[in-house]
XYZ file of C-alpha atoms in Angstrom:
136
model
C 7.927 16.960 26.823
C 5.974 14.793 29.221
C 4.352 11.460 28.558
C 1.111 13.420 28.182
C 2.373 15.261 25.098
C 0.114 15.074 22.096
C 1.531 13.299 19.078
C 0.718 14.880 15.735
C 1.427 13.551 12.269
C 2.539 16.042 9.618
C 2.559 14.712 6.057
C 4.210 17.233 3.741
C 6.722 16.628 0.934
C 8.559 19.962 1.423
C 11.398 19.357 3.887
C 11.931 22.945 5.030
C 8.253 23.468 5.849
C 8.038 20.137 7.706
C 11.152 20.885 9.769
C 10.089 24.442 10.586
C 6.631 23.432 11.763
C 7.916 20.422 13.680
C 10.639 22.269 15.562
C 8.469 25.302 16.283
C 5.564 23.183 17.569
C 7.919 21.356 19.919
C 9.496 24.576 21.180
C 6.034 26.067 21.844
C 4.989 22.951 23.760
C 2.209 22.112 21.290
C 3.171 18.448 21.194
C 5.459 16.114 19.319
C 5.167 16.480 15.562
C 6.170 13.359 13.669
C 7.172 14.100 10.103
C 6.451 12.125 6.953
C 7.494 13.209 3.463
C 5.272 10.709 1.630
C 2.144 8.591 1.891
C 4.315 5.509 2.323
C 6.279 7.017 5.220
C 3.052 8.210 6.860
C 1.488 4.773 6.469
C 4.451 3.243 8.320
C 4.161 5.800 11.139
C 0.408 5.210 11.427
C 1.144 1.510 11.897
C 3.761 2.149 14.578
C 2.084 4.577 16.960
C -1.125 6.317 17.916
C -1.563 9.953 16.874
C -3.844 12.594 18.383
C -4.207 14.555 15.146
C -2.838 14.859 11.641
C -2.157 17.526 9.049
C -1.970 15.842 5.663
C -0.973 17.309 2.299
C -3.103 15.698 -0.385
C -1.834 15.474 -3.922
C -4.045 15.960 -6.926
C -4.277 12.897 -9.140
C -5.338 13.543 -12.714
C -6.343 10.912 -15.211
C -8.887 10.259 -17.939
C -10.209 13.818 -17.778
C -10.778 13.551 -14.047
C -9.162 15.514 -11.226
C -9.279 14.089 -7.711
C -7.217 14.172 -4.551
C -5.403 11.190 -3.069
C -7.298 10.400 0.157
C -5.388 7.186 0.913
C -4.238 8.262 4.374
C -7.561 9.820 5.326
C -9.344 6.599 4.393
C -6.810 4.486 6.286
C -7.440 6.519 9.446
C -11.207 6.891 9.093
C -11.666 3.163 8.443
C -9.841 2.348 11.679
C -6.886 0.735 9.909
C -4.259 2.593 11.938
C -3.359 2.674 15.628
C -5.018 6.102 15.932
C -8.653 6.771 16.727
C -10.701 6.698 13.533
C -12.273 10.041 14.419
C -9.057 11.886 15.323
C -8.884 15.483 14.055
C -7.392 15.845 10.586
C -6.578 18.993 8.630
C -5.906 18.798 4.902
C -3.434 20.868 2.879
C -4.294 21.287 -0.804
C -3.405 23.521 -3.718
C -7.027 24.590 -4.153
C -10.387 23.873 -2.599
C -12.993 22.885 -5.135
C -16.604 22.370 -4.142
C -16.132 18.646 -4.740
C -13.096 18.502 -2.462
C -14.839 20.376 0.342
C -17.879 18.069 0.131
C -15.620 15.012 0.077
C -13.743 16.227 3.153
C -16.905 17.095 5.058
C -18.150 13.574 4.371
C -14.999 12.293 6.061
C -15.339 14.549 9.092
C -12.660 17.030 8.053
C -13.523 20.655 8.633
C -10.171 22.346 8.097
C -8.594 22.874 4.681
C -5.298 24.741 4.453
C -4.667 26.158 0.999
C -1.165 26.241 -0.462
C 0.841 28.427 -0.429
C 0.568 29.341 3.225
C 2.751 30.406 6.126
C 4.063 27.879 8.624
C 2.030 29.732 11.281
C -1.183 28.400 9.698
C -0.041 24.820 10.333
C 0.981 25.717 13.879
C -2.515 27.122 14.472
C -4.061 23.853 13.268
C -1.802 21.870 15.612
C -2.633 24.251 18.458
C -6.350 23.676 17.787
C -5.798 19.926 18.086
C -3.999 20.364 21.384
C -6.360 23.031 22.729
C -3.485 25.512 23.172
C -2.560 28.816 21.592
C 0.183 29.137 18.985
C 2.514 32.117 19.322
């Protein structure tokens, strides 16, 4: 990898999926994928380095008859509170895409939603889109 390699953030609690995507992206020359298993770990990484793109799993938070997704990391990035550009490309992974979620994401400049379950290749395609290259 050269100094010009793109740095991507992958936030996903499932270890096997994170490792598979990370190692495959590196071997395909799609960039360096930095892994985070939690919002807290991702927050630390966002404070330590600049990223060129992110794929973030959002968890559904339910309470008082309301269902919403945790957009903590998206807000942190979009508000310019990380070392990354506020408008960097972000893809979201979710268990389902409700109309409300899609509208919320569009309002935050996010056009790609990856629905769970999915194949690792789908994440590699998102990373390839960020880097402008083709995934195998």
